[in-house]
């Protein structure tokens, strides 16, 4: 399968600048980027030619933290902080996913919105329920999206309907791992967060992760009350990150931790040492009054950072809106830090939203040779039809002032998704 | 002209709660709300009946601070603070409006987007140019929108192309006032901000405002460097607000000041005393690294507060997005203030976006008897088709997670706009 996409190509190879190829040809073989050419005499006959002249061609968006089961709750219940919010809005909604029919309806809407918003790769929490989780994985696979999907594990401190038997929780997780066959949609070990997981559960999950080389996702230091709670639950362990680390869930296999707002320097160093990714969820952190992650600090330490929409703490799956909120939050952090933590630039945050988070999937989020050809076609003509803007300004206008209506094509491994 | 709108009606009479009338009838005579009925036996034959059963009917949005001439710059140049941003991006764009043809194209797109976003009343800056300002006023009037439009006045500290002769600036402003005939689109005196206006200009504009009873808009304390600059320009006057007050532009006629981030308690008291409105522009204040207005303090003082999209410091005309950002900003302010300045609630900010800002126009932004029937029809079926949400939750989901595609009807004085 060979394809050539023609258009105004823009992406980030590193976080400090954009690679811009106006009116160029993206050459793809077997779903993988081969080359970008500025001139082709004639299209070889064994190539499919997709002419998107004057359209932007950008990497598909990567969302490395979101709760698919909270999709229908999006935009509700923004008047509480994390712990009461979980108990009031989130857990009751998640309990509904025991009913496979409810899950089918909800997840079908979720996947459709994910495609509309141009998110081609995502790292997803489902719920504790095996059947509906496997349904979601199958649905994503059929939609040709790339994802890690985690059945949630919880055996303490949640509502009765969501509180699992420890062994059963581990067994069901293993069953999902063993039944997974897709190249694009894979399982991820998902202890919800320390307060909902007993030491035995965390140990059991770590063994699974290592045995099958499956990655891990969880939450870290989102809210000050949560951090205190973890300290009460594990008074003998020096900090929150070390709880995960002690139980083998902090980089023993590839790991991503969401939020990381109230993380100490020692914890950030541990993340760097263990290769743990941070998922920055600016919108959710605003909505739940959590605070602002000092992203600049993580970048200075060399920690990998990607973006998470974190629905329904976040109120939209739109990664462009996450990009905007991330930059905005970093500007407020800059003021709060007496101008020490310098604001994030547009290229830095676009990088996080594509190649930065994409690194969790390996060769995703860039158009360098060897990367998966996951891409969006953006018709931005309504945003730039009077003044002639350059390609970078057009991208910035689309991210800041466009919306999903501008996305006219979504491809994963060069296969058309919508 | 008598009309009845049927649907799920929701609005705020005060800032602490919503008035909800499910499946009810909004009765309008001559563009003004007469009543809301829960039951009508049969529609009287002299009424036009608009059946929006199952749709939300809400007040049109009110935007009390925006720069129409910066519409085409929206989403560009978010890497600078206020003063360099003005000089690099904003002033060069505004200079183009000397060309009436350019203004026609740009303003036509602007007005179309304003309607798409459901903003029915707005307080607008144009540029220094009389002709293009009058074109804009005419365009808004023909579109049936409600607006105050201000030709900008500047006679110092700007680029040459935008620096006016003082007397000429005053004369052109008077010509616009004298030529204005519309009931919906009216002039407003618009000294850009203290740094761009000489004392003579401010005094002249104040005389015009009083002579013709025309309202005033300007900027106040958006950025710390701006505040310092004003202090250098007027070392003898105690604070920024008092400069406007001294020159008769601070409540001598109805006045709105945008931003008000770094305002002292004395200045807020003066605003309250003089009845000066504050336009809160959360998105712009994020984007230009300005800071977060302590809105709660203004509400405690009893100052009238409305929302401003402030394009293109703001990156969208969407008032729903301004609502979301305003609530988010207030949550960060709450954390920053050691939980003293309590976060703004959804009803408080929806009120600001409708009746709060609408007060600047008089009877706008509510469905109480005697208010102008400015309203939006919201088809939110894509957001709430599985779980049955109540009307308030549906409104919240639309504001947080919907977009302009949900707006299927826009009315001003019960006249259809789109």
Short mmCIF file of N, CA and C in Angstrom, two decimals, chain A residues 1 3 27-35 363 368-373 413-414:
data_model
loop_
_atom_site.label_atom_id
_atom_site.label_comp_id
_atom_site.label_asym_id
_atom_site.label_seq_id
_atom_site.Cartn_x
_atom_site.Cartn_y
_atom_site.Cartn_z
N UNK A 1 0.84 -1.20 0.00
CA UNK A 1 0.00 0.00 0.00
C UNK A 1 0.87 1.26 0.00
N UNK A 3 1.04 5.43 -0.74
CA UNK A 3 0.19 6.62 -0.90
C UNK A 3 1.05 7.88 -0.90
N UNK A 27 5.18 11.02 1.33
CA UNK A 27 5.22 9.70 0.69
C UNK A 27 5.14 8.62 1.77
N UNK A 28 4.16 7.72 1.61
CA UNK A 28 3.88 6.71 2.64
C UNK A 28 3.91 5.31 2.02
N UNK A 29 4.58 4.39 2.70
CA UNK A 29 4.53 2.98 2.29
C UNK A 29 4.12 2.12 3.46
N UNK A 30 3.15 1.26 3.26
CA UNK A 30 2.66 0.38 4.34
C UNK A 30 2.36 1.15 5.62
N UNK A 31 1.76 2.30 5.47
CA UNK A 31 1.32 3.07 6.63
C UNK A 31 2.42 3.84 7.33
N UNK A 32 3.62 3.82 6.75
CA UNK A 32 4.77 4.45 7.41
C UNK A 32 5.35 5.54 6.51
N UNK A 33 5.74 6.66 7.12
CA UNK A 33 6.30 7.77 6.35
C UNK A 33 7.64 7.38 5.75
N UNK A 34 7.79 7.58 4.43
CA UNK A 34 9.06 7.32 3.75
C UNK A 34 9.83 8.60 3.52
N UNK A 35 9.09 9.65 3.16
CA UNK A 35 9.80 10.84 2.72
C UNK A 35 8.82 12.02 2.59
N UNK A 363 6.58 5.30 17.42
CA UNK A 363 6.81 6.20 16.28
C UNK A 363 5.52 6.87 15.84
N UNK A 368 8.60 12.30 10.50
CA UNK A 368 9.95 11.83 10.16
C UNK A 368 9.86 10.43 9.54
N UNK A 369 10.82 10.11 8.77
CA UNK A 369 10.90 8.79 8.14
C UNK A 369 10.77 7.70 9.22
N UNK A 370 9.90 6.74 8.95
CA UNK A 370 9.72 5.63 9.89
C UNK A 370 8.57 5.82 10.86
N UNK A 371 7.99 7.03 10.88
CA UNK A 371 6.84 7.26 11.77
C UNK A 371 5.55 6.77 11.12
N UNK A 372 4.62 6.34 11.95
CA UNK A 372 3.30 5.95 11.45
C UNK A 372 2.63 7.15 10.80
N UNK A 373 2.01 6.92 9.66
CA UNK A 373 1.36 8.02 8.93
C UNK A 373 -0.03 8.28 9.50
N UNK A 413 -2.13 5.19 10.16
CA UNK A 413 -1.33 4.31 9.29
C UNK A 413 -1.74 4.54 7.83
N UNK A 414 -2.05 5.76 7.51
CA UNK A 414 -2.49 6.18 6.17
C UNK A 414 -3.83 5.58 5.75
#
